[in-house]
Coordinates of C-alpha atoms and ligand atoms in Angstrom, one line a residue:
X1 CA 42.1 7.7 7.4
X2 CA 38.8 6.6 6.2
X3 CA 38.1 7.4 2.5
X4 CA 35.7 10.0 1.6
X5 CA 32.3 8.6 0.5
X6 CA 29.1 9.8 -0.9
X7 CA 26.0 8.5 1.0
X8 CA 22.8 8.4 -0.9
X9 CA 19.5 8.9 0.8
X10 CA 16.4 8.4 -1.4
X11 CA 13.0 9.9 -0.8
X12 CA 11.6 6.8 1.0
X13 CA 14.7 6.5 3.1
X14 CA 14.3 9.4 5.6
X15 CA 15.5 7.3 8.6
X16 CA 18.5 8.2 10.9
X17 CA 19.2 4.4 11.4
X18 CA 19.5 3.9 7.5
X19 CA 22.2 1.4 6.7
X20 CA 23.8 3.9 4.3
X21 CA 24.4 6.3 7.2
X22 CA 26.1 3.9 9.4
X23 CA 29.8 4.6 10.0
X24 CA 29.4 8.0 8.4
X25 CA 32.0 10.3 9.3
X26 CA 30.7 13.8 9.2
X27 CA 34.1 15.3 8.6
X28 CA 34.8 13.3 5.5
X29 CA 31.5 11.9 4.0
X30 CA 28.7 13.8 2.3
X31 CA 25.1 12.8 2.1
X32 CA 23.5 13.2 -1.3
X33 CA 19.7 13.8 -1.6
X34 CA 18.2 14.3 -5.0
X35 CA 14.7 15.7 -5.9
X36 CA 14.2 14.6 -9.6
X37 CA 11.3 15.0 -11.9
X38 CA 11.6 11.3 -13.1
X39 CA 10.5 10.1 -9.6
X40 CA 7.5 12.6 -9.6
X41 CA 6.2 11.5 -13.0
X42 CA 7.1 7.8 -13.8
X43 CA 3.5 7.6 -12.7
X44 CA 1.5 10.7 -12.3
X45 CA 1.6 10.6 -8.5
X46 CA -1.1 12.1 -6.4
X47 CA 0.2 15.8 -5.5
X48 CA -0.1 14.9 -1.8
X49 CA 2.4 12.1 -2.2
X50 CA 4.8 14.3 -4.0
X51 CA 4.5 16.9 -1.3
X52 CA 4.9 14.3 1.4
X53 CA 8.1 12.8 -0.1
X54 CA 9.7 16.1 -1.0
X55 CA 8.7 17.7 2.3
X56 CA 10.0 14.7 4.4
X57 CA 13.2 14.8 2.2
X58 CA 13.8 18.5 3.1
X59 CA 13.0 18.0 6.7
X60 CA 15.3 15.1 7.0
X61 CA 18.2 17.0 5.3
X62 CA 17.7 19.6 8.0
X63 CA 17.7 17.0 10.7
X64 CA 21.1 15.7 9.2
X65 CA 22.6 19.1 9.1
X66 CA 21.6 19.9 12.7
X67 CA 23.7 16.9 13.5
X68 CA 26.7 18.3 11.8
X69 CA 26.4 16.1 8.7
X70 CA 27.2 17.7 5.3
X71 CA 24.3 17.4 2.9
X72 CA 24.4 18.0 -0.8
X73 CA 20.7 18.5 -1.5
X74 CA 19.6 19.0 -5.2
X75 CA 16.2 20.7 -5.4
X76 CA 13.7 20.1 -8.1
X77 CA 13.9 23.7 -9.2
X78 CA 17.9 23.6 -9.5
X79 CA 18.5 24.7 -13.1
X80 CA 21.3 22.3 -13.5
X81 CA 19.2 19.3 -12.3
X82 CA 19.2 16.5 -14.8
X83 CA 16.0 15.1 -13.2
X84 CA 17.1 11.5 -13.0
X85 CA 18.9 9.5 -10.2
X86 CA 21.6 8.3 -12.5
X87 CA 22.2 11.9 -13.9
X88 CA 22.4 13.4 -10.4
X89 CA 24.7 10.7 -9.2
X90 CA 27.0 11.3 -12.0
X91 CA 27.0 15.1 -11.3
X92 CA 27.6 14.7 -7.6
X93 CA 30.6 12.2 -8.5
X94 CA 31.9 15.1 -10.6
X95 CA 31.5 17.7 -7.6
X96 CA 32.9 15.5 -4.9
X97 CA 35.1 12.9 -6.6
X98 CA 34.3 10.4 -3.7
X99 CA 36.1 7.1 -3.5
X100 CA 33.0 5.4 -2.9
X101 CA 29.2 5.8 -3.4
X102 CA 27.1 4.0 -0.8
X103 CA 23.3 3.5 -0.8
X104 CA 20.8 1.4 1.0
X105 CA 19.1 -0.9 -1.4
X106 CA 16.2 0.9 -3.1
X107 CA 12.8 -0.7 -2.5
X108 CA 11.8 -0.7 -6.1
X109 CA 13.3 -3.1 -8.9
X110 CA 13.2 -0.1 -11.3
X111 CA 15.3 2.2 -9.0
X112 CA 17.6 -0.7 -7.9
X113 CA 18.5 -1.2 -11.6
X114 CA 19.2 2.5 -12.1
X115 CA 21.4 2.9 -9.0
X116 CA 23.3 -0.3 -9.7
X117 CA 24.0 1.0 -13.1
X118 CA 25.3 4.2 -11.7
X119 CA 28.2 2.3 -9.9
X120 CA 26.8 2.5 -6.4
X121 CA 27.4 0.0 -3.6
X122 CA 24.2 -1.1 -2.1
X123 CA 23.6 -2.3 1.6
X124 CA 20.8 -4.3 3.0
X125 CA 17.8 -2.1 4.1
X126 CA 17.9 -3.2 7.7
X127 CA 14.7 -1.2 8.6
X128 CA 12.6 -4.1 7.6
X129 CA 12.0 -7.0 10.1
X130 CA 12.7 -9.8 7.6
X131 CA 15.8 -9.7 5.5
X132 CA 15.1 -10.6 1.8
X133 CA 17.3 -13.7 2.3
X134 CA 15.2 -14.7 5.2
X135 CA 12.1 -14.7 3.1
X136 CA 13.9 -16.5 0.3
X137 CA 14.8 -19.4 2.6
X138 CA 11.3 -19.5 4.0
X139 CA 9.8 -19.6 0.5
X140 CA 12.3 -22.2 -0.9
X141 CA 10.7 -25.5 -1.8
X142 CA 7.1 -24.3 -0.7
X143 CA 4.2 -25.0 -3.2
X144 CA 2.2 -22.2 -1.6
X145 CA 3.5 -18.9 0.0
X146 CA 0.7 -18.2 2.5
X147 CA 1.1 -15.1 4.6
X148 CA -0.3 -16.8 7.7
X149 CA 2.6 -19.3 8.0
X150 CA 5.3 -16.6 7.1
X151 CA 3.6 -14.4 10.0
X152 CA 4.0 -17.2 12.4
X153 CA 7.6 -17.6 11.6
X154 CA 8.0 -13.7 12.1
X155 CA 6.3 -14.1 15.5
X156 CA 8.8 -16.6 16.6
X157 CA 11.7 -14.8 15.2
X158 CA 10.9 -11.5 16.8
X159 CA 9.2 -12.8 20.0
X160 CA 6.3 -10.3 19.4
X161 CA 3.1 -11.3 21.2
X162 CA 4.7 -14.6 22.2
X163 CA 4.8 -16.4 25.6
X164 CA 7.9 -18.7 25.2
X165 CA 7.1 -20.7 22.1
X166 CA 3.4 -20.1 22.2
X167 CA 1.4 -17.2 20.8
X168 CA -0.1 -14.9 23.5
X169 CA -3.7 -16.0 24.2
X170 CA -3.2 -19.4 22.6
X171 CA -4.1 -18.4 19.1
X172 CA -2.0 -17.0 16.2
X173 CA -4.8 -15.0 14.7
X174 CA -8.0 -13.4 16.0
X175 CA -9.3 -12.3 12.6
X176 CA -12.6 -14.1 13.2
X177 CA -13.3 -11.3 15.9
X178 CA -12.4 -8.6 13.4
X179 CA -15.3 -8.4 11.0
X180 CA -17.9 -6.2 12.7
X181 CA -19.8 -3.5 10.7
X182 CA -19.8 -0.1 12.3
X183 CA -22.8 0.3 14.6
X184 CA -25.0 3.4 14.3
X185 CA -23.9 6.1 16.7
X186 CA -20.3 5.0 17.0
X187 CA -18.2 8.0 15.8
X188 CA -14.4 7.2 15.4
X189 CA -12.2 9.8 17.0
X190 CA -10.8 12.2 14.3
X191 CA -7.2 11.8 13.1
X192 CA -4.5 14.3 14.4
X193 CA -3.8 17.4 12.4
X194 CA -0.4 18.3 11.0
X195 CA -0.7 21.8 9.7
X196 CA 1.9 22.4 6.9
X197 CA 4.9 24.4 8.2
X198 CA 7.0 26.8 6.0
X199 CA 8.9 23.9 4.5
X200 CA 5.8 22.1 3.6
X201 CA 4.0 25.1 2.2
X202 CA 6.9 25.9 -0.1
X203 CA 6.9 22.3 -1.4
X204 CA 3.1 22.6 -1.9
X205 CA 3.5 25.7 -4.0
X206 CA 6.2 23.9 -6.0
X207 CA 3.9 20.8 -6.5
X208 CA 0.9 22.9 -7.4
X209 CA 2.9 24.8 -10.2
X210 CA 4.6 21.6 -11.5
X211 CA 2.1 18.8 -10.9
X212 CA -1.2 20.6 -10.4
X213 CA -2.7 18.6 -13.3
X214 CA -2.2 15.2 -11.6
X215 CA -5.3 13.5 -10.3
X216 CA -6.0 14.5 -6.6
X217 CA -6.5 17.4 -4.2
X218 CA -3.6 19.2 -2.7
X219 CA -5.5 21.4 -0.2
X220 CA -6.1 19.8 3.1
X221 CA -2.6 18.1 3.1
X222 CA -2.4 16.5 6.5
X223 CA 0.4 13.9 6.4
X224 CA 3.3 13.7 9.0
X225 CA 6.5 14.9 7.4
X226 CA 9.0 14.4 10.2
X227 CA 9.9 11.5 12.6
X228 CA 8.4 13.5 15.5
X229 CA 5.2 14.1 13.8
X230 CA 4.9 10.4 12.7
X231 CA 5.7 9.4 16.3
X232 CA 2.9 11.8 17.4
X233 CA 0.4 10.2 14.9
X234 CA 1.4 6.7 16.1
X235 CA 0.9 7.5 19.8
X236 CA -2.4 9.2 19.2
X237 CA -3.6 6.2 17.1
X238 CA -2.6 3.7 19.9
X239 CA -4.4 5.8 22.5
X240 CA -7.5 6.7 20.6
X241 CA -8.2 4.3 17.7
X242 CA -6.3 1.2 18.3
X243 CA -8.6 -0.3 20.9
X244 CA -11.3 -0.7 18.4
X245 CA -9.0 -1.2 15.3
X246 CA -9.6 -5.0 15.4
X247 CA -13.4 -4.9 15.7
X248 CA -13.9 -2.5 12.8
X249 CA -10.8 -3.3 10.7
X250 CA -13.0 -4.5 7.8
X251 CA -15.9 -2.0 8.1
X252 CA -16.7 0.8 5.8
X253 CA -19.0 3.7 6.4
X254 CA -20.5 6.8 4.8
X255 CA -18.6 10.0 5.7
X256 CA -15.9 8.0 7.7
X257 CA -12.9 7.8 5.5
X258 CA -10.4 6.6 8.1
X259 CA -12.5 4.8 10.8
X260 CA -10.2 3.2 13.4
X261 CA -7.2 2.8 11.1
X262 CA -3.6 3.8 11.9
X263 CA -2.8 6.1 9.0
X264 CA 0.7 5.2 9.4
X265 CA 1.7 3.6 6.0
X266 CA 2.9 6.8 4.6
X267 CA 5.2 7.3 7.5
X268 CA 6.5 3.7 7.5
X269 CA 7.1 3.7 3.8
X270 CA 9.1 6.8 3.7
X271 CA 11.1 5.9 6.7
X272 CA 9.7 8.3 9.4
X273 CA 8.5 5.2 11.5
X274 CA 10.3 1.9 11.8
X275 CA 8.1 -1.2 11.7
X276 CA 9.9 -2.7 14.8
X277 CA 9.2 0.5 16.9
X278 CA 5.5 0.4 15.7
X279 CA 5.1 -3.3 16.7
X280 CA 6.8 -2.7 20.1
X281 CA 4.6 0.2 20.9
X282 CA 1.5 -1.8 20.1
X283 CA 2.7 -4.7 22.1
X284 CA 3.5 -2.5 25.1
X285 CA 0.0 -1.1 24.9
X286 CA -1.5 -4.6 25.0
X287 CA 0.8 -5.7 27.8
X288 CA -0.2 -2.7 29.8
X289 CA -3.8 -3.6 29.4
X290 CA -4.7 -0.5 27.3
X291 CA -5.9 -2.4 24.2
X292 CA -7.5 -5.8 23.7
X293 CA -5.7 -8.8 22.2
X294 CA -7.7 -8.9 19.0
X295 CA -6.7 -5.3 18.2
X296 CA -3.0 -5.6 19.0
X297 CA -2.6 -8.9 17.2
X298 CA -4.8 -7.7 14.3
X299 CA -2.6 -4.6 13.9
X300 CA 0.8 -6.3 14.4
X301 CA -0.2 -9.0 11.8
X302 CA -0.5 -6.2 9.2
X303 CA 2.9 -4.8 10.0
X304 CA 4.9 -7.8 11.0
X305 CA 3.0 -10.1 8.6
X306 CA 1.5 -8.5 5.6
X307 CA 3.9 -5.7 5.2
X308 CA 7.0 -8.0 5.4
X309 CA 5.4 -10.8 3.4
X310 CA 4.5 -8.5 0.4
X311 CA 8.0 -7.1 0.4
X312 CA 9.5 -10.6 0.4
X313 CA 7.2 -11.7 -2.4
X314 CA 8.0 -8.6 -4.5
X315 CA 11.8 -9.3 -4.4
X316 CA 11.3 -13.0 -4.9
X317 CA 9.1 -12.7 -7.9
X318 CA 10.3 -9.5 -9.7
X319 CA 10.8 -8.6 -12.4
X320 CA 8.5 -11.2 -14.0
X321 CA 5.8 -10.8 -11.5
X322 CA 4.6 -7.4 -13.0
X323 CA 4.0 -9.0 -16.4
X324 CA 1.7 -11.8 -15.3
X325 CA -2.0 -11.6 -16.3
X326 CA -3.3 -15.0 -15.3
X327 CA -7.0 -14.0 -15.8
X328 CA -6.5 -12.7 -19.3
X329 CA -7.9 -9.3 -18.3
X330 CA -7.8 -6.6 -21.0
X331 CA -10.5 -4.0 -20.4
X332 CA -9.3 -0.4 -19.9
X333 CA -9.8 1.3 -16.6
X334 CA -13.3 2.9 -16.5
X335 CA -13.3 6.8 -16.5
X336 CA -15.0 6.8 -13.2
X337 CA -11.9 5.6 -11.4
X338 CA -10.8 9.3 -12.0
X339 CA -14.1 11.1 -11.6
X340 CA -15.8 9.3 -8.7
X341 CA -19.0 9.3 -10.8
X342 CA -19.9 5.7 -11.3
X343 CA -23.3 5.9 -9.5
X344 CA -22.1 3.1 -7.2
X345 CA -22.0 4.7 -3.9
X346 CA -19.2 2.4 -2.4
X347 CA -17.0 3.1 -5.5
X348 CA -17.6 6.8 -5.5
X349 CA -16.9 7.1 -1.9
X350 CA -13.7 5.1 -2.0
X351 CA -12.5 7.2 -5.2
X352 CA -13.8 10.4 -3.9
X353 CA -11.7 10.1 -0.6
X354 CA -8.8 8.9 -2.6
X355 CA -8.9 12.1 -4.7
X356 CA -9.3 14.4 -1.6
X357 CA -6.9 12.5 0.9
X358 CA -4.7 10.3 -1.1
X359 CA -5.9 7.6 1.3
X360 CA -8.5 4.7 1.4
X361 CA -8.4 2.0 3.9
X362 CA -7.6 -1.6 3.1
X363 CA -11.0 -3.0 2.6
X364 CA -11.9 -0.1 0.3
X365 CA -8.8 -0.8 -1.8
X366 CA -9.4 -4.6 -1.8
X367 CA -13.1 -5.2 -1.7
X368 CA -14.5 -2.1 -3.5
X369 CA -12.2 -0.7 -6.2
X370 CA -10.0 -3.8 -6.3
X371 CA -13.0 -6.1 -6.4
X372 CA -14.7 -4.2 -9.2
X373 CA -11.4 -4.3 -11.3
X374 CA -11.2 -8.0 -10.6
X375 CA -14.8 -8.7 -11.6
X376 CA -14.7 -6.4 -14.6
X377 CA -11.5 -7.9 -16.0
X378 CA -9.5 -4.6 -16.0
X379 CA -6.0 -4.8 -17.5
X380 CA -3.6 -5.4 -14.7
X381 CA -1.1 -2.7 -15.9
X382 CA -3.9 -0.1 -15.8
X383 CA -5.0 -1.2 -12.3
X384 CA -1.4 -1.2 -11.0
X385 CA -0.8 2.3 -12.4
X386 CA -3.9 3.6 -10.8
X387 CA -3.1 2.3 -7.3
X388 CA 0.5 3.4 -7.7
X389 CA -0.4 6.9 -8.7
X390 CA -3.4 7.7 -6.3
X391 CA -2.1 6.8 -2.8
X392 CA 0.3 8.7 -0.6
X393 CA 1.7 5.4 0.6
X394 CA 2.2 3.8 -2.8
X395 CA 5.6 2.3 -3.8
X396 CA 5.8 -0.6 -6.1
X397 CA 7.2 -3.1 -3.6
X398 CA 4.1 -2.9 -1.5
X399 CA 1.4 -1.7 -4.1
X400 CA 2.2 -4.4 -6.7
X401 CA 1.8 -7.6 -4.7
X402 CA -1.4 -6.1 -3.0
X403 CA -2.9 -5.1 -6.3
X404 CA -1.7 -7.7 -8.8
X405 CA -1.7 -10.6 -6.2
X406 CA -4.3 -9.9 -3.7
X407 CA -6.9 -7.7 -5.5
X408 CA -6.9 -8.8 -9.0
X409 CA -5.5 -12.3 -8.9
X410 CA -3.3 -11.5 -11.9
X411 CA -0.5 -13.7 -10.4
X412 CA -2.8 -16.7 -10.7
X413 CA -2.7 -17.5 -7.0
X414 CA 0.9 -17.1 -6.0
X415 CA -0.3 -14.7 -3.2
X416 CA -3.9 -15.7 -2.5
X417 CA -5.3 -19.2 -2.7
X418 CA -8.5 -17.8 -4.1
X419 CA -9.6 -14.5 -5.6
X420 CA -11.0 -12.0 -3.3
X421 CA -14.2 -11.7 -5.5
X422 CA -17.4 -10.6 -3.8
X423 CA -20.9 -9.5 -4.8
X424 CA -22.9 -6.6 -3.5
X425 CA -24.0 -8.7 -0.4
X426 CA -20.5 -8.3 1.1
X427 CA -20.4 -4.6 0.7
X428 CA -23.8 -4.4 2.1
X429 CA -22.9 -6.4 5.2
X430 CA -19.7 -4.4 5.8
X431 CA -20.9 -1.0 5.1
X432 CA -24.0 1.4 5.0
X433 CA -23.3 2.6 1.5
X434 CA -26.0 0.4 -0.1
X435 CA -28.9 1.9 1.8
X436 CA -28.4 5.2 -0.1
X437 CA -27.2 3.9 -3.4
X438 CA -28.8 4.4 -6.9
X439 CA -28.5 0.6 -7.3
X440 CA -30.4 -2.0 -5.5
X441 CA -28.1 -4.5 -3.9
X442 CA -30.8 -7.1 -3.5
X443 CA -31.1 -7.4 -7.3
X444 CA -28.8 -9.1 -9.7
X445 CA -30.7 -8.4 -12.8
X446 CA -33.2 -5.9 -14.2
X447 CA -33.6 -2.3 -13.6
X448 CA -31.3 -0.8 -11.0
X449 CA -29.5 -4.2 -10.3
X450 CA -26.3 -3.7 -8.4
X451 CA -23.4 -4.1 -10.7
X452 CA -21.3 -6.0 -8.2
X453 CA -24.0 -8.8 -8.3
X454 CA -24.2 -9.5 -12.1
X455 CA -20.4 -8.8 -12.5
X456 CA -19.8 -11.4 -9.7
X457 CA -21.7 -14.2 -11.2
X458 CA -20.3 -13.2 -14.7
X459 CA -16.8 -13.5 -13.1
X460 CA -17.6 -16.8 -11.6
X461 CA -19.0 -18.2 -14.8
X462 CA -16.3 -16.7 -17.0
X463 CA -13.5 -18.5 -14.8
X464 CA -15.4 -21.7 -13.9
X465 CA -13.1 -23.9 -15.8
X466 CA -9.9 -22.3 -14.2
X467 CA -11.3 -22.6 -10.7
X468 CA -13.0 -26.0 -11.1
X469 CA -10.3 -27.8 -9.0
X470 CA -9.8 -25.1 -6.4
X471 CA -11.6 -26.3 -3.3
X472 CA -11.8 -22.7 -1.9
X473 CA -14.1 -21.9 -4.9
X474 CA -16.2 -24.8 -4.6
X475 CA -19.1 -22.9 -2.9
X476 CA -19.6 -20.3 -5.6
X477 CA -19.1 -22.9 -8.3
X478 CA -21.8 -25.0 -6.8
X479 CA -24.3 -22.3 -6.4
X480 CA -23.6 -21.3 -10.1
X481 CA -24.4 -24.8 -11.2
X482 CA -27.6 -24.8 -9.3
X483 CA -28.8 -21.6 -10.9
X484 CA -31.2 -21.6 -13.8
X485 CA -29.2 -21.3 -17.1
X486 CA -31.6 -18.5 -18.2
X487 CA -30.8 -16.5 -15.1
X488 CA -27.1 -17.0 -15.5
X489 CA -27.4 -16.0 -19.1
X490 CA -29.3 -12.9 -18.2
X491 CA -26.8 -11.8 -15.6
X492 CA -23.9 -12.4 -18.1
X493 CA -25.8 -10.3 -20.7
X494 CA -26.2 -7.5 -18.2
X495 CA -22.6 -7.6 -17.3
X496 CA -21.5 -7.4 -20.9
X497 CA -23.8 -4.5 -21.6
X498 CA -22.8 -2.6 -18.4
X499 CA -19.1 -3.2 -19.1
X500 CA -19.3 -2.3 -22.8
X501 CA -20.7 1.0 -21.7
X502 CA -18.2 1.8 -18.9
X503 CA -15.2 0.1 -20.2
X504 CA -15.3 -1.0 -23.9
X505 CA -12.8 -3.6 -25.0
X506 CA -10.1 -2.0 -27.1
Ligands
FAD1 P1 -3.9 0.2 8.9 O1 -5.2 -0.5 8.5 O2 -4.0 1.0 10.1 O3 -2.8 -1.0 9.0 C1 -1.6 -0.7 9.8 C2 -0.5 -0.9 8.8 O4 -0.2 -2.2 8.3 C3 -0.4 -0.1 7.6 O5 0.1 1.2 7.9 C4 0.5 -0.9 6.7 O6 1.8 -0.5 6.8 C5 0.4 -2.3 7.2 N1 -0.5 -3.0 6.2 C6 -1.8 -3.3 6.4 N2 -2.2 -4.2 5.4 C7 -1.1 -4.4 4.5 C8 -0.9 -4.9 3.2 N3 -1.8 -5.7 2.8 N4 0.4 -4.9 2.7 C9 1.3 -4.2 3.3 N5 1.3 -3.5 4.4 C10 0.0 -3.6 5.1 N6 -0.2 -0.4 1.4 C11 0.9 0.5 1.3 O7 1.5 0.7 2.2 N7 1.1 1.0 0.1 C12 0.4 0.8 -1.1 O8 0.7 1.2 -2.2 C13 -0.7 -0.2 -0.9 N8 -1.5 -0.5 -2.0 C14 -2.5 -1.3 -1.8 C15 -3.2 -1.7 -2.8 C16 -4.4 -2.6 -2.8 C17 -5.1 -3.1 -3.9 C18 -4.6 -3.1 -1.5 C19 -5.7 -4.1 -1.3 C20 -3.9 -2.9 -0.4 C21 -2.8 -2.0 -0.5 N9 -2.1 -1.6 0.5 C22 -1.0 -0.8 0.4 C23 -2.3 -2.2 1.9 C24 -3.2 -1.4 2.8 O9 -4.4 -1.2 2.2 C25 -2.5 -0.2 3.3 O10 -1.3 -0.4 3.9 C26 -3.4 0.5 4.5 O11 -4.7 0.8 3.9 C27 -2.8 1.8 5.0 O12 -3.5 2.6 5.8 P2 -3.3 2.5 7.3 O13 -1.8 3.0 7.7 O14 -4.4 3.2 8.0 O15 -3.4 1.0 7.7
DLZ2 C1 8.1 8.9 -4.7 C2 9.4 9.9 -4.9 C3 9.1 11.1 -5.4 C4 7.8 11.5 -5.8 N1 10.2 11.9 -5.6 C5 11.4 11.5 -5.3 C6 12.4 12.4 -5.5 O1 12.4 13.5 -6.0 N2 13.7 11.9 -4.9 C7 13.9 10.8 -4.3 O2 14.9 10.4 -3.8 N3 12.8 10.0 -4.1 C8 11.6 10.3 -4.6 N4 10.6 9.5 -4.5 C9 10.7 8.2 -3.9 C10 11.5 7.2 -4.8 O3 10.7 7.0 -5.9 C11 11.8 6.0 -4.0 O4 13.0 6.2 -3.4 C12 11.7 4.8 -4.6 O5 10.3 4.7 -5.0 C13 12.1 3.7 -3.9 O6 12.7 2.8 -4.7

């Protein structure tokens, strides 16, 4: 007879194919799920994220029960709740006296340490397309860990968008076709609606009463909370928005918070969708002639490439990665990251929709709020805490490399060969925000000058020595050298004055 075991399912593990649920015997094994305060407050998560995770957990517990599985579910309002994973595992061991406690390896360093300390046996998280050991082998001995080469390995390993040994269409990457700004009159189809059911409404009340003072709006919650809803969201995306996803992947537009994006990261990250299923569905749409190659490849690159790559990098470099501060950045996060009142239209649009939807798309996160934090030299811990707390899809394994590595270059180039620094000209090219902005994107000094302009040149001048030998920074450094010293000094003085007002050094 198989020994009785306790199977842990964490909030981001709501997948029936979870390794911790393999070989589960419904007659003898018990699934443990725990709502705990510590996970809701280790950063002050956006209320929509907390609702999403707790509602997905409650729906998943129902799905397991309907399959005859015995679920021991600890609710947040259980008076006996100790409000930590370690405390709840210990209590559950007391209740069930299992011979073994089994989990799927948690996706965050912090949680892994806590679970291991509680005497749990961890299994590989097989939902990802690349095992951690696969990434380690790929990274071994490499001076640079560039996503593009990892992505090609993943294409070969999975056969996705491959014709034998060659990439479909002859190129690995169609990014050059994916940088259009949104033409006037092109209206993206609205994303599907997921009206909260009774379970979600109950969680919304709980979250409003306990975490109503966290940044972010709860009303309008519209995230899938079951695998069926997530599948519906994916199907609608593939049919309605994927065809133009590639073309407008980098675009930003007034009043269009979601454009042609997938809105599937929340579902992928808590287990309602599996990355392989997503990639297969997108590949099938391409092979059926329903979407062009630049869209299918561009999308699959995000899921098969970027998502797997950042996870591999996280586990390769943690725990030291988080402490890096290569650009010696120490300014506090400006208040307007919480109020959406900077006066910069692009910033306020990105922050405002983050507050309302717990969502901003990649270019807003990278080239607007991330770019500002990079140029301004905001302290990496403050930036990371902000990104981890404000997005419904945020978990440290995916947030940290994107923020620390890609957006603010705090890792000194482990992830990106150059900082993603840009002036107002980039934002103007990719959006229509500047036309209605209080600031003038054409000016770098003087009354109404766009802060992204003088901050950009201040950033380049401040780090000229550090990037002197980086060939990818040769162009801005060359331009800086050709500028009149007085003009550079003027821009730098404006940058200091502006930053001292919005973010005084401690
Ligand atoms: P789409 O644009 O439709 O892309 C499809 C999918 O590809 C996404 O759902 C996501 O799963 C994956 N993907 C795309 N880009 C990335 C990437 N760089 N890293 C990992 N996966 C990617 N993504 C998160 O899931 N959680 C985060 O906490 C997070 N924090 C970020 C912080 C910063 C500073 C930046 C620059 C990016 C961050 N991203 C994060 C990556 C990306 O912005 C989001 O995955 C994307 O915006 C989610 O929206 P979507 O589903 O509409 O994505
Ligand atoms: C994000 C989150 C929240 C808000 N609450 C819970 C919870 O109460 N119980 C739980 O099991 N998981 C929660 N999570 C997700 C965990 O933080 C998640 O499992 C880790 O981030 C992954 O390591």
